[in-house]
PDB file of C-alpha atoms in Angstrom:
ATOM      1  CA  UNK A 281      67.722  98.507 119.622  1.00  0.00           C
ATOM      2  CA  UNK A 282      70.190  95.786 119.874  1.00  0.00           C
ATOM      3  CA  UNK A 283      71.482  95.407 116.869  1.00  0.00           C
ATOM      4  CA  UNK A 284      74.141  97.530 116.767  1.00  0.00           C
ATOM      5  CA  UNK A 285      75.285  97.763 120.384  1.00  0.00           C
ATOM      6  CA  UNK A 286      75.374  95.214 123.220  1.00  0.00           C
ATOM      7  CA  UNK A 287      72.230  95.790 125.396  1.00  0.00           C
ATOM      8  CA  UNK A 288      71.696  97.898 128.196  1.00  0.00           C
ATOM      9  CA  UNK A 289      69.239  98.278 130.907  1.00  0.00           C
ATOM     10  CA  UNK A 290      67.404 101.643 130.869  1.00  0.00           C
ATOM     11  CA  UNK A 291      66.869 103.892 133.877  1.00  0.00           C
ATOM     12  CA  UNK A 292      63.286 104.739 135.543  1.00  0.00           C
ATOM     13  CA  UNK A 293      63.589 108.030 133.369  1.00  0.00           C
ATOM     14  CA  UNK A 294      64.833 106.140 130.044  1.00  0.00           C
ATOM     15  CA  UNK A 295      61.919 103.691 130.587  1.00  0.00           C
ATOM     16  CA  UNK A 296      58.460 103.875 128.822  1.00  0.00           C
ATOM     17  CA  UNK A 297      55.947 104.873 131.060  1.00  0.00           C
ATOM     18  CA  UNK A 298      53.353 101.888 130.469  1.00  0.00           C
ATOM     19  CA  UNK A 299      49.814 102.347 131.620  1.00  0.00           C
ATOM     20  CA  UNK A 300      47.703 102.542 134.863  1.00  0.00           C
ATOM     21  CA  UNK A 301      45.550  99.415 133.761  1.00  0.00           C
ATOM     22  CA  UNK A 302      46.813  96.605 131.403  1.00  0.00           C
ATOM     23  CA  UNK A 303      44.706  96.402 127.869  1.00  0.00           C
ATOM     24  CA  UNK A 304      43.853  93.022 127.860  1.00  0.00           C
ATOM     25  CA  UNK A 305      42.803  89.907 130.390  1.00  0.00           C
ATOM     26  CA  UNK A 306      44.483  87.052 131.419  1.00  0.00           C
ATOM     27  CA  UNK A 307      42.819  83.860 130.737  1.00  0.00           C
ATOM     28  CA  UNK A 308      40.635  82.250 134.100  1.00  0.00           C
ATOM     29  CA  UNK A 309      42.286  78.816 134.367  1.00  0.00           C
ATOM     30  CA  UNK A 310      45.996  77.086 133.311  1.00  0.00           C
ATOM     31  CA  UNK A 311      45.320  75.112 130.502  1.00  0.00           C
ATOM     32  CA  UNK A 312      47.390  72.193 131.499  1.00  0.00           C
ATOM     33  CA  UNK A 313      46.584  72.427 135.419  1.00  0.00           C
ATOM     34  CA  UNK A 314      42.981  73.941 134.866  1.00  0.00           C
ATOM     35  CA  UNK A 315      44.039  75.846 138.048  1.00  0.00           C
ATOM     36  CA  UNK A 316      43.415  79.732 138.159  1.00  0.00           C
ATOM     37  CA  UNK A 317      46.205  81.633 137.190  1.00  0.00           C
ATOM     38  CA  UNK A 318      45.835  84.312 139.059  1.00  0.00           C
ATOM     39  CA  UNK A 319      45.225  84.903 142.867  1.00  0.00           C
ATOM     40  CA  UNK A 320      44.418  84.685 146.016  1.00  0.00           C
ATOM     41  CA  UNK A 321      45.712  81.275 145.379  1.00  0.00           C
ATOM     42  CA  UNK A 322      44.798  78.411 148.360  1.00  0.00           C
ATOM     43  CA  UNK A 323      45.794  78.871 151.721  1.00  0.00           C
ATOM     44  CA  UNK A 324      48.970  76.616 152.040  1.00  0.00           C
ATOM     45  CA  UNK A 325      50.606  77.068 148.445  1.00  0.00           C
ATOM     46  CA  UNK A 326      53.802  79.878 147.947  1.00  0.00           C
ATOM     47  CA  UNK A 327      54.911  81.675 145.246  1.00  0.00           C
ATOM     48  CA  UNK A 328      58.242  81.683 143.329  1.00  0.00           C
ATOM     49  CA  UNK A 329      59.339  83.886 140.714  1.00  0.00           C
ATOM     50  CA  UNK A 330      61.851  82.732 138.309  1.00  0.00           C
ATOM     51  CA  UNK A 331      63.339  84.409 135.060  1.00  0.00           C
ATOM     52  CA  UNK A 332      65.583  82.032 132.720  1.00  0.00           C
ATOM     53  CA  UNK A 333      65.363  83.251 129.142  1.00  0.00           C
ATOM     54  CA  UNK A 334      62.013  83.149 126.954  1.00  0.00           C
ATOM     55  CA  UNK A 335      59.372  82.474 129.313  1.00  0.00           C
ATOM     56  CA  UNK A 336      57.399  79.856 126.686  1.00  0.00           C
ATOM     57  CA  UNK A 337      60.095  76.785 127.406  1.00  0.00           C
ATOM     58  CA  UNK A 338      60.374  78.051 130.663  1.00  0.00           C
ATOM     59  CA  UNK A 339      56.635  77.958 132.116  1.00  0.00           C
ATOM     60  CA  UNK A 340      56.655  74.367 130.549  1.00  0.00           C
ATOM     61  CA  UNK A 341      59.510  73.566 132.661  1.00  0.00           C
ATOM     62  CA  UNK A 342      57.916  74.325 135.655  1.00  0.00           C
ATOM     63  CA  UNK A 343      53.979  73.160 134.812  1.00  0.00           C
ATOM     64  CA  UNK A 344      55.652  70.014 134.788  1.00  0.00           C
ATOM     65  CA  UNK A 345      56.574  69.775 138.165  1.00  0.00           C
ATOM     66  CA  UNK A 346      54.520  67.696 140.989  1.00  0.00           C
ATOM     67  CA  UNK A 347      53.640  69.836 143.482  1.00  0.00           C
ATOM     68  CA  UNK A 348      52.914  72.752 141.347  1.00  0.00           C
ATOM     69  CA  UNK A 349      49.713  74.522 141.571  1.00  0.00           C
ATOM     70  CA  UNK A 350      49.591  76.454 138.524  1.00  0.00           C
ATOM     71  CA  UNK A 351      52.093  78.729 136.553  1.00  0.00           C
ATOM     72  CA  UNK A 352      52.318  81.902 134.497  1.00  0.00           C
ATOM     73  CA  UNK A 353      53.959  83.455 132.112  1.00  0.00           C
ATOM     74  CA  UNK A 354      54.779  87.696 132.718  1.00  0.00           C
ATOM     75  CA  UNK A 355      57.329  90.754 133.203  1.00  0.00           C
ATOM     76  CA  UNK A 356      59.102  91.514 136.242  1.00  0.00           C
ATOM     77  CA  UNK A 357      62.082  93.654 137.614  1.00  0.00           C
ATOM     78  CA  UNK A 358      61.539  96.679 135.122  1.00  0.00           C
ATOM     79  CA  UNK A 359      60.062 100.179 135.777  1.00  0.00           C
ATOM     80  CA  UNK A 360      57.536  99.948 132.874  1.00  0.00           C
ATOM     81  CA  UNK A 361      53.944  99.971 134.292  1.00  0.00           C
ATOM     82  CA  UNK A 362      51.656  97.102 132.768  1.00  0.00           C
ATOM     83  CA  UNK A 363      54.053  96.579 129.644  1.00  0.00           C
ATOM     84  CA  UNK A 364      52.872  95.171 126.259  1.00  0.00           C
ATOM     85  CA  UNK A 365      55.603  92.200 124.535  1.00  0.00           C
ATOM     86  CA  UNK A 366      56.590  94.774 122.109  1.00  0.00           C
ATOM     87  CA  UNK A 367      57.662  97.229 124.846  1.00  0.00           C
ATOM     88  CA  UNK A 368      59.405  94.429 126.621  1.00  0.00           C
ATOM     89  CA  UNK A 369      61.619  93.191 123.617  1.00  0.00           C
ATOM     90  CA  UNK A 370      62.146  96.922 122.714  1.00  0.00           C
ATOM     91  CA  UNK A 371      64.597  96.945 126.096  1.00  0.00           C
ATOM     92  CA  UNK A 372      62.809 100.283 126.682  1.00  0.00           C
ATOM     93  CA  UNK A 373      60.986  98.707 130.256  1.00  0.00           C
ATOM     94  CA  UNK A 374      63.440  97.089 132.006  1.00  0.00           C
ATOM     95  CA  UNK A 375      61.630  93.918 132.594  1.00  0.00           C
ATOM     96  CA  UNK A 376      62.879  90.225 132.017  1.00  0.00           C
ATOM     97  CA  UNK A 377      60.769  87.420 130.644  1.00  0.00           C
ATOM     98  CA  UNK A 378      59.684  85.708 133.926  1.00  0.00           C
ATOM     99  CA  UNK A 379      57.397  82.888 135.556  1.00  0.00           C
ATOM    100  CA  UNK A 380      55.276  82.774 138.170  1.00  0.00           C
ATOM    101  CA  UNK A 381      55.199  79.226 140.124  1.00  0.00           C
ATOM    102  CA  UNK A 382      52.132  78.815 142.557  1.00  0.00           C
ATOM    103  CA  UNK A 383      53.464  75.564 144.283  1.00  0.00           C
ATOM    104  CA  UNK A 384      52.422  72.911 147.153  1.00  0.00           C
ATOM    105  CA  UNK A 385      55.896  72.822 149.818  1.00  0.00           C
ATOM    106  CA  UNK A 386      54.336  69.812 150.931  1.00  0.00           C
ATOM    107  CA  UNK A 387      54.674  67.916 147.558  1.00  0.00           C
ATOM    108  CA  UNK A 388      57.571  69.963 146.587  1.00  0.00           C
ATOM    109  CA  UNK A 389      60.187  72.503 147.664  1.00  0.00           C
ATOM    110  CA  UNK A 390      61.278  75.432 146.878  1.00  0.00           C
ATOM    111  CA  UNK A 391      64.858  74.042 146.886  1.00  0.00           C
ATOM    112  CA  UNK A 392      63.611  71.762 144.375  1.00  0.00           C
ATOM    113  CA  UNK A 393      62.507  74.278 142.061  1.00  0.00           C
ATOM    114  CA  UNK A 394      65.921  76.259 142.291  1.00  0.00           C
ATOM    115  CA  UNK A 395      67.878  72.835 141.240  1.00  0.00           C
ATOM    116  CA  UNK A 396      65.363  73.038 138.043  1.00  0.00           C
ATOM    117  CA  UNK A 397      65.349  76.554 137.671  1.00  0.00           C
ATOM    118  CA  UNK A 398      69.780  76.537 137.718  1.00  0.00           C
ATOM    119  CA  UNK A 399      69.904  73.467 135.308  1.00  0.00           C
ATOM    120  CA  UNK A 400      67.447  74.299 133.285  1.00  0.00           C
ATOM    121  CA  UNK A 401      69.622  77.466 131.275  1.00  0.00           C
ATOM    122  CA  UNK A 402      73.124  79.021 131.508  1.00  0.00           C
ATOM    123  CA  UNK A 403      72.873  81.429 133.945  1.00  0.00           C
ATOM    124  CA  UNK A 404      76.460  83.021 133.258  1.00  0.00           C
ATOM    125  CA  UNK A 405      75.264  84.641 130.110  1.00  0.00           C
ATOM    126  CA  UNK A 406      74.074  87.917 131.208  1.00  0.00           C
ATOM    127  CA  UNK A 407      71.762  89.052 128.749  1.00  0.00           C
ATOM    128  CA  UNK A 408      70.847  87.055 126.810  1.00  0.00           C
ATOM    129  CA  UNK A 409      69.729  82.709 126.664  1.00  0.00           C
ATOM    130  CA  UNK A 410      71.788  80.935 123.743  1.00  0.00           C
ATOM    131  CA  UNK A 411      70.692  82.866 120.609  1.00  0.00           C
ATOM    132  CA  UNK A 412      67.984  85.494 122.549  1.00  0.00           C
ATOM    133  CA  UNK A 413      69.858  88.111 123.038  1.00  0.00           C
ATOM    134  CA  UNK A 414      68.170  91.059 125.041  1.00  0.00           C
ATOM    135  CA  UNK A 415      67.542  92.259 128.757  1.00  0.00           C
ATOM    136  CA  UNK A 416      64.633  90.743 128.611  1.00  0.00           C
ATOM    137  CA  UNK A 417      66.486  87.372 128.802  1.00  0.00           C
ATOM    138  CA  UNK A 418      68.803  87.737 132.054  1.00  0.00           C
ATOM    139  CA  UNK A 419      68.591  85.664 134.809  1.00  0.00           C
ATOM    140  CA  UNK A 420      67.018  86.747 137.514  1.00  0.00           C
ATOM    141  CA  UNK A 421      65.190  84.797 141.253  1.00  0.00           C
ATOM    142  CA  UNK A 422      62.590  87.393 142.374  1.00  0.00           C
ATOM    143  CA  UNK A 423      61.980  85.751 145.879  1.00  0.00           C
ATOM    144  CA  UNK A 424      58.885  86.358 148.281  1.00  0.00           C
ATOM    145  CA  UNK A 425      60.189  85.968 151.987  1.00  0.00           C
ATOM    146  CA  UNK A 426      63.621  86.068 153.604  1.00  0.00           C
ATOM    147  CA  UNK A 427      63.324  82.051 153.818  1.00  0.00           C
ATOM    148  CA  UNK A 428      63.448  82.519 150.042  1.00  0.00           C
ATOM    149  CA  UNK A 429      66.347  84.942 149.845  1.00  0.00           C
ATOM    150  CA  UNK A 430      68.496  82.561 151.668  1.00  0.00           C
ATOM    151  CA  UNK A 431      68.145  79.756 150.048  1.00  0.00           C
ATOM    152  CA  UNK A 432      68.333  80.889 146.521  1.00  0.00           C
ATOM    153  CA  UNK A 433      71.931  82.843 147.887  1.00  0.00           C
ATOM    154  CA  UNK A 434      72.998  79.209 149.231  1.00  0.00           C
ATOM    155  CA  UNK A 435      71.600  77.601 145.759  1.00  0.00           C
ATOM    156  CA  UNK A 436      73.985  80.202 143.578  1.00  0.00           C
ATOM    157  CA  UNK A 437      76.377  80.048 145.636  1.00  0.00           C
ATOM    158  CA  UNK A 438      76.671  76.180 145.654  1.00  0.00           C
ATOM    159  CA  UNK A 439      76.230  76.041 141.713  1.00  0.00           C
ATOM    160  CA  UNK A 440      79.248  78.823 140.987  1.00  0.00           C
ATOM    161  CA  UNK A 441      81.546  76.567 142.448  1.00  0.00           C
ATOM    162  CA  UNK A 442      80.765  73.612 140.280  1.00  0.00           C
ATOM    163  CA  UNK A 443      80.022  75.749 137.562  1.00  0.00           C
ATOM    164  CA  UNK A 444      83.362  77.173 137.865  1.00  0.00           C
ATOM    165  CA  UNK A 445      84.829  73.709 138.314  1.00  0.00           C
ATOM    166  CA  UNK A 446      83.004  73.376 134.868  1.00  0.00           C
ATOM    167  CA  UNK A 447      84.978  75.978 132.812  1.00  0.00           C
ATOM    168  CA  UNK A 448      82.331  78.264 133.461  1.00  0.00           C
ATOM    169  CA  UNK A 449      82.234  81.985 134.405  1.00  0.00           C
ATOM    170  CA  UNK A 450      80.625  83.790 136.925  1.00  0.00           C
ATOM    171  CA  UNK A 451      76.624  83.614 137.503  1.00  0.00           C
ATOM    172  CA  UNK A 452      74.971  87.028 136.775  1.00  0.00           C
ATOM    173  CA  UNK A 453      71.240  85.602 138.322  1.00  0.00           C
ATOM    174  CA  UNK A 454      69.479  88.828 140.063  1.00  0.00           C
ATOM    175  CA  UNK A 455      68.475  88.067 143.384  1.00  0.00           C
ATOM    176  CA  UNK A 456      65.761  90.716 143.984  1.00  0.00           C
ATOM    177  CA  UNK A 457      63.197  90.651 146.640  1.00  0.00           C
ATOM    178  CA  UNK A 458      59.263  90.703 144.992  1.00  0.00           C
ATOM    179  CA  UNK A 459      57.975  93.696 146.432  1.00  0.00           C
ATOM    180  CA  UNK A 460      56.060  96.611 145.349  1.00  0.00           C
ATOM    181  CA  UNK A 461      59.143  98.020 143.562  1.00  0.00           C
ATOM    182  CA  UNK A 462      59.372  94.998 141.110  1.00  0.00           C
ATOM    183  CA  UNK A 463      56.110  93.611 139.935  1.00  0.00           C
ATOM    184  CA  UNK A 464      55.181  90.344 138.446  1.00  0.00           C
ATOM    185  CA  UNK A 465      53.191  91.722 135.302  1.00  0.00           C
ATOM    186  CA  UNK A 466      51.157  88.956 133.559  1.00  0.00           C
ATOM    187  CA  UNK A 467      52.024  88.049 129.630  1.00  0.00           C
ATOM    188  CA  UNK A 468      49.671  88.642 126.942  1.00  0.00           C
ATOM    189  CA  UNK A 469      47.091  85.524 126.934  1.00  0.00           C
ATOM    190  CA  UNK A 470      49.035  84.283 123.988  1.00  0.00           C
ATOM    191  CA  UNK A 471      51.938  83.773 126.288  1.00  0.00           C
ATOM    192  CA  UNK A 472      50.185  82.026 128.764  1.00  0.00           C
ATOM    193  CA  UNK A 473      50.813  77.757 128.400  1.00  0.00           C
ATOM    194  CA  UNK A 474      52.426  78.973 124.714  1.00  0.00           C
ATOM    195  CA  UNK A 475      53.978  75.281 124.542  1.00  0.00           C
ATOM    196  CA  UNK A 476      50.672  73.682 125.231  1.00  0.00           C
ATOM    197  CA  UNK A 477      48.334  75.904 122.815  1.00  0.00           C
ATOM    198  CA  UNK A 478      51.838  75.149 120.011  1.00  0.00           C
ATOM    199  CA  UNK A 479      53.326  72.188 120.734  1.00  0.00           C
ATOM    200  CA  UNK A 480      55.958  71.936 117.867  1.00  0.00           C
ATOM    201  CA  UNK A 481      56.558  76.070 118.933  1.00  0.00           C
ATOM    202  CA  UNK A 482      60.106  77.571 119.905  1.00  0.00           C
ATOM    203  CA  UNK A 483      61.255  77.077 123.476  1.00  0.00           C
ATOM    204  CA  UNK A 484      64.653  78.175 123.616  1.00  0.00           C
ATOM    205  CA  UNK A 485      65.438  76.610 127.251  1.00  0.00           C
ATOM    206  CA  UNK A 486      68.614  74.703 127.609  1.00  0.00           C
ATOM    207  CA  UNK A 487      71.159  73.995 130.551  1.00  0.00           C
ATOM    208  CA  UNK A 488      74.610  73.925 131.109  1.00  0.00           C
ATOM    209  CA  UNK A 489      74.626  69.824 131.496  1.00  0.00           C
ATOM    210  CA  UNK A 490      76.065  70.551 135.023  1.00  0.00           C
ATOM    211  CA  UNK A 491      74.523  69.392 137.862  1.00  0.00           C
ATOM    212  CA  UNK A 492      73.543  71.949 140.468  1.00  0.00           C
ATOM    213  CA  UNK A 493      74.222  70.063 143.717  1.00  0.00           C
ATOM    214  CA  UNK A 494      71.578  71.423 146.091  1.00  0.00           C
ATOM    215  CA  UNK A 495      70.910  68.740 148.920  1.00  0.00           C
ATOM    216  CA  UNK A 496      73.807  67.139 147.863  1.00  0.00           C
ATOM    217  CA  UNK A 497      76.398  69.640 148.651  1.00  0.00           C
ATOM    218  CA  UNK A 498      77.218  73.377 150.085  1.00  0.00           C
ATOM    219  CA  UNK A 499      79.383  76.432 148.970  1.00  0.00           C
ATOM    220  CA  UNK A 500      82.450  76.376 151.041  1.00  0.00           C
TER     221      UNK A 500
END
C-alpha cells in the first residue's frame, strides 16, 4: 500500500471492519515483570499510553523503567475493531503501533515517562520511525485523565522549542484522549516482551540526541 504513494490514514468507512472478539489470547503474566498484563491492575498504579514507532524497542524502553508495573505491546487510535498485525501494517485500520505502561506514581511519574517517551524517537517524522515507514508508526500520547492531557501539552510544548533550537521541525505527536472512541487493542502474543523472547531481534527505537527538558525548563 505504501509503496508507491506516501501514506495516508483511512476514514471509518475506508477502514476494515475487524471483528467483535479478537482470535487469539494474550499471554497471563509480563515475562520480564511476571506482572499480569492485562487488568484491573492494583489499586494505586495509572495507565499511560504511548506510540513511538515499532512497539518491540519501544515496550523494552519502558519495562525498563522503576516504577513500572507491567507493559504491553497493542493498536490504538484506529477504527479497526480487534485488528490482526497484518491489518495494521496494511494502513487499512488506522491504528499506530502503541504501548501500554501500568506504572507506580509513587516510584515514578508520569512526567518521567514523557521525558523517555520524547527522547526515545524523532517525533517530527510523521509517519513513519527512521526506516518504518507507515501510519502505523506516528507518534501519538493517548492520555487517561485531564492531569494527563496537560502535562503531555506542557511536555511537547517544552521539547518543540529545543527541538527547534535543534534544526528540527515541527512535532506531529497525537495528543488524543483514551476513551471509548480509541481503544488500546492488545498485540498478537508474539508481540508481547518481543525483545525479551529475541534478544538479538530488530528494535528500531532511536532519539533525536536532544534532551527534552521537562523539570528542567518550560515552553515560553
Amino acid at each position: 500500500m505504501f509503496l508507491s504513494r506516501t501514506p495516508v490514514l483511512p476514514t471509518p468507512e475506508q477502514a476494515l471492519p475487524g471483528r467483535a472478539e479478537p482470535e487469539f489470547v494474550v499471554p497471563e503474566r509480563h515475562t520480564v515483570l511476571g506482572n499480569p498484563l492485562l487488568g484491573p491492575y492494583p489499586e494505586g498504579l495509572e495507565v499511560a499510553d504511548f506510540a513511538l514507532g515499532c512497539f518491540w524497542g519501544a515496550e523494552r524502553k519502558f519495562w525498563q523503567v522503576d516504577g513500572v508495573w507491567t507493559t504491553l505491546a497493542g493498536y490504538q487510535g484506529g477504527h479497526t475493531r480487534n485488528p490482526a498485525y497484518e491489518e495494521v501494517c496494511s494502513g487499512l485500520t488506522g491504528h499506530t503501533e502503541a504501548v501500554r505502561v501500568v506504572f507506580d506514581p509513587s516510584k515514578v511519574s508520569y512526567e518521567s515517562l514523557l521525558k523517555l517517551f520524547w527522547e526515545s524517537h524523532d517525533p517530527t517524522q510523521g509517519f513513519r520511525q527512521g526506516n518504518d515507514v507507515g501510519t502505523q508508526y506516528r507518534s501519538a500520547i493517548h492520555t487517561h485523565s485531564p492531569a494527563q492531557a496537560a502535562a503531555a501539552e506542557a511536555s511537547r510544548a517544552a521539547y518543540q522549542k529545543v527541538l527547534t533550537g535543534s534544526g528540527y521541525g515541527t512535532i506531529t505527536t497525537e495528543l488524543l484522549p483514551a476513551d471509548e472512541s480509541r481503544p488500546f487493542y492488545p498485540a498478537e502474543p508474539y508481540h508481547q516482551q518481543y525483545l525479551d523472547k529475541n534478544p538479538a531481534g530488530y528494535c528500531g527505537i532511536g532519539g533525536t540526541g536532544v534532551s527534552c527538558p521537562i523539570g528542567v525548563a518550560k515552553a515560553e
